[in-house]
Coordinates of N, CA and C in Angstrom, one line a residue:
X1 N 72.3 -132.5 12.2 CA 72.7 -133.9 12.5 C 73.3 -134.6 11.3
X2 N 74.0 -135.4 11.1 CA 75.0 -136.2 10.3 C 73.9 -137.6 10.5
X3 N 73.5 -138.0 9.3 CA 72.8 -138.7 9.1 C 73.6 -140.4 8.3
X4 N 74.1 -140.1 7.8 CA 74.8 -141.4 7.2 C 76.5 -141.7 7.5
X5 N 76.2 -143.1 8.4 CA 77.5 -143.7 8.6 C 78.5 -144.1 7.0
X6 N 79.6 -143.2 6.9 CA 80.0 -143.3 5.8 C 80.9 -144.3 6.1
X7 N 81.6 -144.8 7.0 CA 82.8 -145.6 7.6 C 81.5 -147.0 7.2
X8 N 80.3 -147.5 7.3 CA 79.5 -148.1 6.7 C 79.8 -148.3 5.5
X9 N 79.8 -147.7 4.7 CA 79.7 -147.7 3.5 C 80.9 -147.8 2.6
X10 N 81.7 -147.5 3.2 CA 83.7 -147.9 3.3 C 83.8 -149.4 3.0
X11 N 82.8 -150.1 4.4 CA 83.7 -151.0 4.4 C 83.2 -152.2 4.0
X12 N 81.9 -151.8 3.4 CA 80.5 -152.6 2.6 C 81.2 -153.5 1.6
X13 N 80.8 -155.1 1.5 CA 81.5 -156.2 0.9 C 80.9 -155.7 -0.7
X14 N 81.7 -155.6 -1.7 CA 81.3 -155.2 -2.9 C 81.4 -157.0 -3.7
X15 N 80.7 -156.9 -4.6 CA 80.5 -158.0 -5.7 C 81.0 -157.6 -7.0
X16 N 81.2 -158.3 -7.8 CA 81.4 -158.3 -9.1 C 80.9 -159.6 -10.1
X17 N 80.2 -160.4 -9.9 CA 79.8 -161.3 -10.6 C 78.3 -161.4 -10.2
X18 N 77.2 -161.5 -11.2 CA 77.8 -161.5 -12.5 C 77.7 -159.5 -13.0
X19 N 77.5 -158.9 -12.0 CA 77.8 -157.5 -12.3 C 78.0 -157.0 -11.1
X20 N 78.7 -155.7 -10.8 CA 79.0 -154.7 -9.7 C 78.0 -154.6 -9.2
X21 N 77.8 -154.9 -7.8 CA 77.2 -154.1 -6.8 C 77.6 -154.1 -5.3
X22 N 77.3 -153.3 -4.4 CA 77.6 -153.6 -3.1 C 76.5 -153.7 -2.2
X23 N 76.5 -153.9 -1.0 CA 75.4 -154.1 0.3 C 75.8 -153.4 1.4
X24 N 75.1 -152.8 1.5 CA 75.8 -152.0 3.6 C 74.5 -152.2 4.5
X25 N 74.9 -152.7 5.5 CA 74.2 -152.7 6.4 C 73.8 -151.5 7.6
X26 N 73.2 -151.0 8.5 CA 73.4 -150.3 9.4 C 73.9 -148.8 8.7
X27 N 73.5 -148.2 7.5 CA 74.1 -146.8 7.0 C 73.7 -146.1 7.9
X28 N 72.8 -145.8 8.5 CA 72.1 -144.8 9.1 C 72.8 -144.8 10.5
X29 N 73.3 -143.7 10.9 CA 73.6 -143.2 12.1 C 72.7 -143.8 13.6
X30 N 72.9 -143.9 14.3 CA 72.4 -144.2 15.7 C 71.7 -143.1 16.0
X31 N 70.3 -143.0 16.0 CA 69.1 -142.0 16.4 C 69.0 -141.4 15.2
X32 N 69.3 -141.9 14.1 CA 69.1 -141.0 13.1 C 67.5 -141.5 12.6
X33 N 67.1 -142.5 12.8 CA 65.8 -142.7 12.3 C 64.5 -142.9 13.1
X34 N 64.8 -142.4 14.0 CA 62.9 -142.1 14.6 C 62.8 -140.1 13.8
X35 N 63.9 -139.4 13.6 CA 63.9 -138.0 12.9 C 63.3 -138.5 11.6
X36 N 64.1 -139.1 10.4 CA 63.6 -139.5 9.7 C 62.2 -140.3 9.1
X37 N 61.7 -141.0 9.8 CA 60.7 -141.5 9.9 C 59.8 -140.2 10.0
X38 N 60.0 -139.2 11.4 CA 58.7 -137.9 11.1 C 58.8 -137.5 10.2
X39 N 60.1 -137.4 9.4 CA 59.9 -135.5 8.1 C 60.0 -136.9 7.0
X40 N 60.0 -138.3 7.2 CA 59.3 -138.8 5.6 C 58.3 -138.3 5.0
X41 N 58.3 -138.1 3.6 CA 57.5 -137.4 2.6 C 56.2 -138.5 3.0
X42 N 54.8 -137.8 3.1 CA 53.8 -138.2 3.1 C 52.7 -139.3 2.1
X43 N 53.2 -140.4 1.5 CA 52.8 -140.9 0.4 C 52.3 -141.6 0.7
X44 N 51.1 -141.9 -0.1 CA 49.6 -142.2 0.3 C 49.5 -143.2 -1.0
X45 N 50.5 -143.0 -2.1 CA 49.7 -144.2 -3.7 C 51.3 -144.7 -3.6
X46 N 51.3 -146.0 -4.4 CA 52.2 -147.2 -4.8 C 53.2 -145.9 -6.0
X47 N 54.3 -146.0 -6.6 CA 54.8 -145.5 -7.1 C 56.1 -144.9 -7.0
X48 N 56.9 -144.5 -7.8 CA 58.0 -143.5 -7.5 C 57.9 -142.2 -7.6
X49 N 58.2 -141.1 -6.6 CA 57.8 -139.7 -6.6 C 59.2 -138.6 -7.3
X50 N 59.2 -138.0 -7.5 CA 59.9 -137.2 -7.6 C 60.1 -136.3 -6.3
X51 N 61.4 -136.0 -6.4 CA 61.5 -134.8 -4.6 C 60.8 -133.3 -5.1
X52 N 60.7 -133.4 -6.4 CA 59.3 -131.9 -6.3 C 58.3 -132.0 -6.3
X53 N 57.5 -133.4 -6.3 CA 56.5 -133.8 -6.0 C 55.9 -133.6 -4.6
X54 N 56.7 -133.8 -3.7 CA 56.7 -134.1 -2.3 C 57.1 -133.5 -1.3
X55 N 56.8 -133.3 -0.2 CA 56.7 -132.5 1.0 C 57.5 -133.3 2.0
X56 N 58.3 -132.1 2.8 CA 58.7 -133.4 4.1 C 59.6 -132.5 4.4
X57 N 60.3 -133.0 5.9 CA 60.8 -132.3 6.7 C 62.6 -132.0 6.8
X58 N 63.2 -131.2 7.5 CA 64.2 -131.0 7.2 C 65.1 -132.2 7.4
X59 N 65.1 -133.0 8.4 CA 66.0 -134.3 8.6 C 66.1 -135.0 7.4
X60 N 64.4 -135.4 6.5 CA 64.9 -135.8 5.3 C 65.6 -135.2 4.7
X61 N 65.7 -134.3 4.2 CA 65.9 -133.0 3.6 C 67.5 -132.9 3.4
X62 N 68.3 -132.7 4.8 CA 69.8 -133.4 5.1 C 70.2 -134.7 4.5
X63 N 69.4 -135.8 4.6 CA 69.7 -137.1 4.4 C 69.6 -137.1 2.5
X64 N 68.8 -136.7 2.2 CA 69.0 -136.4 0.5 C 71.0 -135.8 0.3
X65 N 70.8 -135.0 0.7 CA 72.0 -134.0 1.2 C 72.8 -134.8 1.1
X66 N 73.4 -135.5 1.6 CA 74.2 -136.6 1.9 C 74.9 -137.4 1.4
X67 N 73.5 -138.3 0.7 CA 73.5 -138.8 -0.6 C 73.8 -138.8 -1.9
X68 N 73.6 -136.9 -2.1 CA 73.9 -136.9 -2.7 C 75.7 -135.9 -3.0
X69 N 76.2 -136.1 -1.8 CA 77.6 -135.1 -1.9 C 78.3 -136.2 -2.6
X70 N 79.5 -135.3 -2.6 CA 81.1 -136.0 -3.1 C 81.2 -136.7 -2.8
X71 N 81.3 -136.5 -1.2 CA 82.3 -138.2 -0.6 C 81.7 -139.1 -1.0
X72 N 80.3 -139.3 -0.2 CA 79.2 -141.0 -1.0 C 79.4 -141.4 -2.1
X73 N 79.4 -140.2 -3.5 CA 79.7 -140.5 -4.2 C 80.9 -141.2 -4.6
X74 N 81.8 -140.3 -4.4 CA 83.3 -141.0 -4.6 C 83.3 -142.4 -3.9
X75 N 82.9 -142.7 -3.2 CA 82.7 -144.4 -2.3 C 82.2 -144.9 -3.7
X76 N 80.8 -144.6 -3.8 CA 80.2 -145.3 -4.8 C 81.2 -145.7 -6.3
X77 N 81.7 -144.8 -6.5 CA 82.7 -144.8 -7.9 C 83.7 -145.7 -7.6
X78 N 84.3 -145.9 -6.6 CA 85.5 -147.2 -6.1 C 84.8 -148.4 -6.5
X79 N 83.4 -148.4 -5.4 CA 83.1 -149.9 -5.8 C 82.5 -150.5 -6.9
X80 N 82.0 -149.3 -7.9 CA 80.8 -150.0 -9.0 C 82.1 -149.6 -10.0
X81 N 83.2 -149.4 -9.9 CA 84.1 -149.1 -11.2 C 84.0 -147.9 -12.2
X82 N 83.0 -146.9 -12.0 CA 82.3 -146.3 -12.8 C 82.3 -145.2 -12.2
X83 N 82.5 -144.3 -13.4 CA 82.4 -142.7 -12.6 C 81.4 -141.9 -13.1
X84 N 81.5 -141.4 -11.7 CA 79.8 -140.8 -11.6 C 79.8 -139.3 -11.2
X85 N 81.3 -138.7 -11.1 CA 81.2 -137.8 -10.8 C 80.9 -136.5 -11.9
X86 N 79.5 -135.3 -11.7 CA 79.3 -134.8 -12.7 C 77.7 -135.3 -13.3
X87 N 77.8 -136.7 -13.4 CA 76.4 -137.2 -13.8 C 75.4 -136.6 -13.7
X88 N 75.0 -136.3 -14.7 CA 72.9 -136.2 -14.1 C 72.8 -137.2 -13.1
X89 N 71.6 -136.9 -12.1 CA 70.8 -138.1 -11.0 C 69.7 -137.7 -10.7
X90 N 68.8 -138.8 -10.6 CA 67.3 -139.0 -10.8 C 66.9 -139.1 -9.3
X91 N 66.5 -138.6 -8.3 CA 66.1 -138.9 -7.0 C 64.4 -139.5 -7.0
X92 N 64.2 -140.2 -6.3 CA 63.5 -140.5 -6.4 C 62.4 -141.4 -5.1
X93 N 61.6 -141.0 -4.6 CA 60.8 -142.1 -3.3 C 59.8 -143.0 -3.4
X94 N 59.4 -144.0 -3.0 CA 58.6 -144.4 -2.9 C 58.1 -144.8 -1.6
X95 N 56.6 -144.7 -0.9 CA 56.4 -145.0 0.0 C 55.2 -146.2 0.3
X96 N 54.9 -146.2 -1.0 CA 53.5 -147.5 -1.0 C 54.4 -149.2 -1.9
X97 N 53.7 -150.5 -1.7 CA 53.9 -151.1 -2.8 C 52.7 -151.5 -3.0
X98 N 52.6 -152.4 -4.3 CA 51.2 -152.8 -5.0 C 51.8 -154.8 -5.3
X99 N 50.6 -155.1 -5.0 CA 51.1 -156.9 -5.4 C 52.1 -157.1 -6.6
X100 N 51.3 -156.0 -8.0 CA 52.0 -156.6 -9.0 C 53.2 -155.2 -9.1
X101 N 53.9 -154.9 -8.6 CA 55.2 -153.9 -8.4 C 55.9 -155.5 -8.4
X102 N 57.4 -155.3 -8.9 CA 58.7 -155.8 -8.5 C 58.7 -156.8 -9.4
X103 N 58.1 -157.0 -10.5 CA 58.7 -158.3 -11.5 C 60.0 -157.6 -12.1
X104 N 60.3 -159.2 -12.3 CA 62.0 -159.2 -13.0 C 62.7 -158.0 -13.8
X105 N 63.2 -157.6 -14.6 CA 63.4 -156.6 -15.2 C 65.3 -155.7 -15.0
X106 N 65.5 -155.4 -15.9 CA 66.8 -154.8 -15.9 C 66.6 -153.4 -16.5
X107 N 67.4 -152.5 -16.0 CA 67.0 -151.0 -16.4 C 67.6 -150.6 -17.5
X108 N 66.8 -149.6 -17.8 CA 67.2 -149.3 -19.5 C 68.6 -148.7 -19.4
X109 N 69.1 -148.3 -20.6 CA 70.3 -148.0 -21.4 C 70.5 -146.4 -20.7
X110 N 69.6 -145.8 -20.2 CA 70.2 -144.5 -20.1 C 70.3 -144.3 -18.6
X111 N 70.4 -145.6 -18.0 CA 70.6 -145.3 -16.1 C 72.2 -146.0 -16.5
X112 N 73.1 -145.5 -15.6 CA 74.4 -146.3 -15.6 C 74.3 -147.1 -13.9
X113 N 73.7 -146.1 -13.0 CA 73.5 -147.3 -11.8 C 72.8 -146.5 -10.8
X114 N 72.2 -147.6 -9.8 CA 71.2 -147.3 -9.0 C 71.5 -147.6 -7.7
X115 N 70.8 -146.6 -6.4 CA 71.3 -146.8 -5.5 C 70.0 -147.1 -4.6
X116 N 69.7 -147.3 -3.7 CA 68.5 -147.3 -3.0 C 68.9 -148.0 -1.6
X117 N 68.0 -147.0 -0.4 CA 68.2 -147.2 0.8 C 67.0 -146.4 1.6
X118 N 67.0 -147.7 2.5 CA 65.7 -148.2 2.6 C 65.3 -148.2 4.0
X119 N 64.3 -147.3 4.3 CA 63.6 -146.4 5.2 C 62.3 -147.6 6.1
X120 N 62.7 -148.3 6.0 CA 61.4 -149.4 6.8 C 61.8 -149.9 8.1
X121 N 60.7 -149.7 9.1 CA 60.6 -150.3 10.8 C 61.0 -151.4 10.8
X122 N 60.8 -152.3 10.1 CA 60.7 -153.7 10.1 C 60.0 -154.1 8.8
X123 N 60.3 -155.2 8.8 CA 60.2 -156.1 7.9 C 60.1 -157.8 8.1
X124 N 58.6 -158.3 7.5 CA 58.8 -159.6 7.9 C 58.2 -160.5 6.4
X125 N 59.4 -161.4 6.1 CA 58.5 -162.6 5.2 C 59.4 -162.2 4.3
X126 N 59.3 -162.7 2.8 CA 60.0 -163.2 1.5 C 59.7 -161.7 0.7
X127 N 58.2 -161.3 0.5 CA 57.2 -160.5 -0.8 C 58.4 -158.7 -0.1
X128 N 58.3 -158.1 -1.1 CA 59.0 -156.8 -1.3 C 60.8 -157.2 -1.3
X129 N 61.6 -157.8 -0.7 CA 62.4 -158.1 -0.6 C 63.5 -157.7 -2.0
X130 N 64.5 -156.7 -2.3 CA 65.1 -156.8 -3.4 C 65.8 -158.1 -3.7
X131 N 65.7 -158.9 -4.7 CA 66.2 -159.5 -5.1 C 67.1 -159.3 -6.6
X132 N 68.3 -159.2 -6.2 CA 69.6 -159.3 -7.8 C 69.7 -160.8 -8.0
X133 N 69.5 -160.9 -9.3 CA 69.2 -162.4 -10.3 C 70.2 -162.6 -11.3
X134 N 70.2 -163.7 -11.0 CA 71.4 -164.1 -12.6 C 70.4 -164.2 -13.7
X135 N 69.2 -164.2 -14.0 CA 68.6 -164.4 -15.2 C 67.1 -163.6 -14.8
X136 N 66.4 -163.2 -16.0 CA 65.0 -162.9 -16.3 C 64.0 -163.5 -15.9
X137 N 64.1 -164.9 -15.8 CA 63.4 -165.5 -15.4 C 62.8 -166.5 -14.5
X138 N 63.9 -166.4 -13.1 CA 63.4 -167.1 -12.1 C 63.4 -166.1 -11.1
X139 N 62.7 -165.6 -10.2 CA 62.6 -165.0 -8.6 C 63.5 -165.5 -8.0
X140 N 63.9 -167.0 -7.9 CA 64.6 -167.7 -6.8 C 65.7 -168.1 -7.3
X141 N 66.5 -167.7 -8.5 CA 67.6 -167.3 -9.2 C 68.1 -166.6 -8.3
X142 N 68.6 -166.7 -6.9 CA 68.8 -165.0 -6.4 C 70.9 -165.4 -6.2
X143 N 71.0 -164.2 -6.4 CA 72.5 -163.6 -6.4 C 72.7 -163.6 -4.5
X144 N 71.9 -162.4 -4.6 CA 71.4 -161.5 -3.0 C 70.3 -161.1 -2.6
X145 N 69.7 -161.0 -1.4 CA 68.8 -160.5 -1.3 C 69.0 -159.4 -0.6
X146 N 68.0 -158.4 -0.2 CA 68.5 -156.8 -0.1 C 66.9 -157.0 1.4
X147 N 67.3 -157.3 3.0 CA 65.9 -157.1 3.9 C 66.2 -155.5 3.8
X148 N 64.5 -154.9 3.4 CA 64.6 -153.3 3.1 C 63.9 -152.7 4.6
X149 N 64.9 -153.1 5.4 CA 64.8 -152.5 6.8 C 65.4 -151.0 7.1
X150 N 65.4 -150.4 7.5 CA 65.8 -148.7 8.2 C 67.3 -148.9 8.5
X151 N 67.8 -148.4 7.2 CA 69.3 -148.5 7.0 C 70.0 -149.3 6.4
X152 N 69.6 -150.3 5.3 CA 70.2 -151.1 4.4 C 70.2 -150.7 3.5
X153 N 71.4 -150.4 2.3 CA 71.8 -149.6 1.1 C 72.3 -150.9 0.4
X154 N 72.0 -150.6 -0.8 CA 72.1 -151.7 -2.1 C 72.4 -150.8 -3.4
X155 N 73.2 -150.9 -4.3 CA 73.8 -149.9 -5.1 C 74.3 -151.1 -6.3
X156 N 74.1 -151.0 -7.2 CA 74.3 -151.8 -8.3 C 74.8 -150.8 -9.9
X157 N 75.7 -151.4 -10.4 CA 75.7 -150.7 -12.3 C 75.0 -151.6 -12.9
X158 N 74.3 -150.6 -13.8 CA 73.5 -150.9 -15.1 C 74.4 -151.9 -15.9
X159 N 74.4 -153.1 -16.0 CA 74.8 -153.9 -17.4 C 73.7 -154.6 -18.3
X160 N 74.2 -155.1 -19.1 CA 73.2 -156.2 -19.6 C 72.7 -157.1 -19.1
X161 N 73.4 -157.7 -18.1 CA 72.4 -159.0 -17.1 C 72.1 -158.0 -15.8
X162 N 72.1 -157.0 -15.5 CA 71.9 -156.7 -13.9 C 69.9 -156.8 -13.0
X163 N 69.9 -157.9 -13.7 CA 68.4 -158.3 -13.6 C 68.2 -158.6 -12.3
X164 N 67.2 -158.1 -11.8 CA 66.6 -157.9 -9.8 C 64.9 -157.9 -10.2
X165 N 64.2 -158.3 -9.1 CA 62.9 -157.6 -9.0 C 62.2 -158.0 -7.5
X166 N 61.5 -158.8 -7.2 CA 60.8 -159.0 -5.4 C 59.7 -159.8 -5.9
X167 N 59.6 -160.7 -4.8 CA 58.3 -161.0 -4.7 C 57.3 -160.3 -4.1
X168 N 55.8 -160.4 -4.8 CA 54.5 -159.6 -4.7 C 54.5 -159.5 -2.9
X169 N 54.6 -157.8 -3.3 CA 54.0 -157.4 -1.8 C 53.1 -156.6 -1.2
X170 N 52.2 -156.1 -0.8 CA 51.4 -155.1 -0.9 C 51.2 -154.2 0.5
X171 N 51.9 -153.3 0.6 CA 51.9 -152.2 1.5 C 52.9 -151.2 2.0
X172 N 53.0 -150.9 2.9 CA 54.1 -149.8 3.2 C 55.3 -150.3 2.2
X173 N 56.5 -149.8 1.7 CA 57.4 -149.8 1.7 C 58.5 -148.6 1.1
X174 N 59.1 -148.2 2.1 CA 59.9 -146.9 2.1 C 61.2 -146.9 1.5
X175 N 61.2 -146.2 0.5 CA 63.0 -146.0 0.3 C 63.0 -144.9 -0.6
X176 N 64.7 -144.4 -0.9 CA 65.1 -143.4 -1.4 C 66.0 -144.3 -3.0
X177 N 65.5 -143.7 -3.6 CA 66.2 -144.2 -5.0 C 67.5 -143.0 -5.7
X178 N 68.4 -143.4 -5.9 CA 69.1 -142.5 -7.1 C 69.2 -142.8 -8.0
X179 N 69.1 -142.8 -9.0 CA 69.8 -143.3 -10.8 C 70.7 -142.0 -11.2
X180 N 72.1 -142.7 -11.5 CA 73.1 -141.8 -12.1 C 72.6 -142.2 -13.4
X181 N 72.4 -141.2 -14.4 CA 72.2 -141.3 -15.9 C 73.0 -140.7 -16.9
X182 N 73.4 -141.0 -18.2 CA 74.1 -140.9 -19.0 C 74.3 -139.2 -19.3
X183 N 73.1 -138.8 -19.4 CA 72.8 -137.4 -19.5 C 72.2 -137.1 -18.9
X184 N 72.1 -135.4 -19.2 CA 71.0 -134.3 -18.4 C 69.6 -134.9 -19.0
X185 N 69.1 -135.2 -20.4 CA 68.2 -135.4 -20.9 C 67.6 -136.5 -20.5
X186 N 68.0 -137.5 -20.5 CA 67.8 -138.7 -19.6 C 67.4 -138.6 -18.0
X187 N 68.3 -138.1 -17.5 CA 67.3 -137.7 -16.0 C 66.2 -136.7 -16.4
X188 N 66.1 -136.0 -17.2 CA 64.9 -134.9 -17.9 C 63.7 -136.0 -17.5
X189 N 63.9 -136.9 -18.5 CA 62.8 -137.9 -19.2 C 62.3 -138.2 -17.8
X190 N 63.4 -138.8 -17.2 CA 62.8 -140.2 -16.0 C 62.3 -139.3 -15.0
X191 N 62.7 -138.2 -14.7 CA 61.9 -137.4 -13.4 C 60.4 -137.0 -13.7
X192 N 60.4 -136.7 -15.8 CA 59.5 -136.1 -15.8 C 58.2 -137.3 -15.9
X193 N 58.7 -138.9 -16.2 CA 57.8 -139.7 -16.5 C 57.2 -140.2 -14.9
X194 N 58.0 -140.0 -14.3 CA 57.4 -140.3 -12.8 C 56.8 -139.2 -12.1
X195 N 57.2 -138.0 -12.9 CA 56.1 -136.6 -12.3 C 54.7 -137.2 -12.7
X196 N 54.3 -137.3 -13.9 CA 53.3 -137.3 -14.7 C 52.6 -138.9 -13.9
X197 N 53.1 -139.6 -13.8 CA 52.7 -141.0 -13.1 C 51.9 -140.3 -11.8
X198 N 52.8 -139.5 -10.8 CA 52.4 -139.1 -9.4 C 51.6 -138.6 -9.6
X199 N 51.1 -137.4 -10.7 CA 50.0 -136.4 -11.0 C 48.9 -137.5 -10.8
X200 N 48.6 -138.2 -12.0 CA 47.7 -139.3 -12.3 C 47.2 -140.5 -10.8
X201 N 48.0 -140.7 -10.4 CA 48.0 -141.6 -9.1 C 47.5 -140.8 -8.2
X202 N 47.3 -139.3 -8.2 CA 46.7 -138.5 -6.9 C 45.6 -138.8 -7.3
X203 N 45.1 -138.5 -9.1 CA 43.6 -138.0 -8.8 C 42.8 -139.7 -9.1
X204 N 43.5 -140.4 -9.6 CA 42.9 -142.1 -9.4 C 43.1 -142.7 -8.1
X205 N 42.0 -143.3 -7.9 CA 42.0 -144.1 -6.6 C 43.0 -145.7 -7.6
X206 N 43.8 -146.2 -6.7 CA 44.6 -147.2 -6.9 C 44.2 -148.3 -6.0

């Protein structure tokens, strides 16, 4: 099964101020997500996993697929101005949040940009919500906000202001992350600091 509406992601309103990013709504194909939802990876602690951390079924398994071919890519390279073809990339899930997850923050120097699309039933209220910021230090500074419902994609380049974070939320919340990174060594680092995180979060209660 064909899992992502690419003609979605075509024709997704892109931004440029005060840095590149776009929004799509509806990525996910029509019946593509009650499959997805079964073969989601089983995650039980707050955090970001690595895909060799984790278990799950072939529908996700395609949908990674996807994500990560040419075409999406090449989409992604039109709108964020930035070429990504070749890049190292960091995959990455999360399926828990924690109150204090999602303050302000801009990503380091060795991600060039981030993609995430977001695997949730529903969604109600303000708290988990991505929010892109013009500055460090307001939440309600907001550019955009991102509802991380079952099939909303948000994709941003790393600059010096590309500052985002959410208000405190605490529970389910599902998505697929990518970071394109400067190098091999750099996705080395980031997969292996979130392996070592996952390890530690099985055998602590959180």
């Amino acid at each position: 099964m064909h899992y992502v509406n690419d003609e979605r992601l075509r024709h997704a309103a892109v931004f440029h101020d005060p840095f590149p990013f776009l929004i799509a709504e509806g990525l996910l194909v029509e019946g593509a997500i009650p499959a997805l939802r079964h073969d989601f990876p089983a995650i039980g602690e707050p955090g970001l996993f690595p895909l060799s951390e984790l278990s799950y079924g072939p529908a996700f398994a395609e949908l990674i697929a996807e994500l990560l071919g040419p075409e999406f890519e090449a989409v992604l390279e039109e709108a964020l101005g930035l070429s990504l073809a070749g890049r190292a990339r960091a995959v990455t899930v999360r399926g828990w949040c924690r109150a204090r997850d999602g303050v302000i923050h801009n990503d380091s120097r060795s991600k060039l940009a981030s993609a995430l699309l977001y695997l949730n039933d529903v969604w109600h209220g303000e708290g988990g919500q991505l929010r892109l910021l013009r500055g460090p230090t307001d939440i309600d500074d907001v550019i955009a906000e991102v509802p991380p419902v079952a099939g909303t994609f948000v994709a941003f380049r790393r600059t010096e202001n590309s500052w985002h974070g959410h208000r405190p939320y605490s529970g389910p919340r599902r998505y697929v992350m990518i970071n394109w990174m400067v190098d091999g060594a750099s996705a080395g680092r980031e997969l292996a600091r979130h392996r070592l995180s996952a390890r530690v979060k099985r055998w602590l209660p959180w």
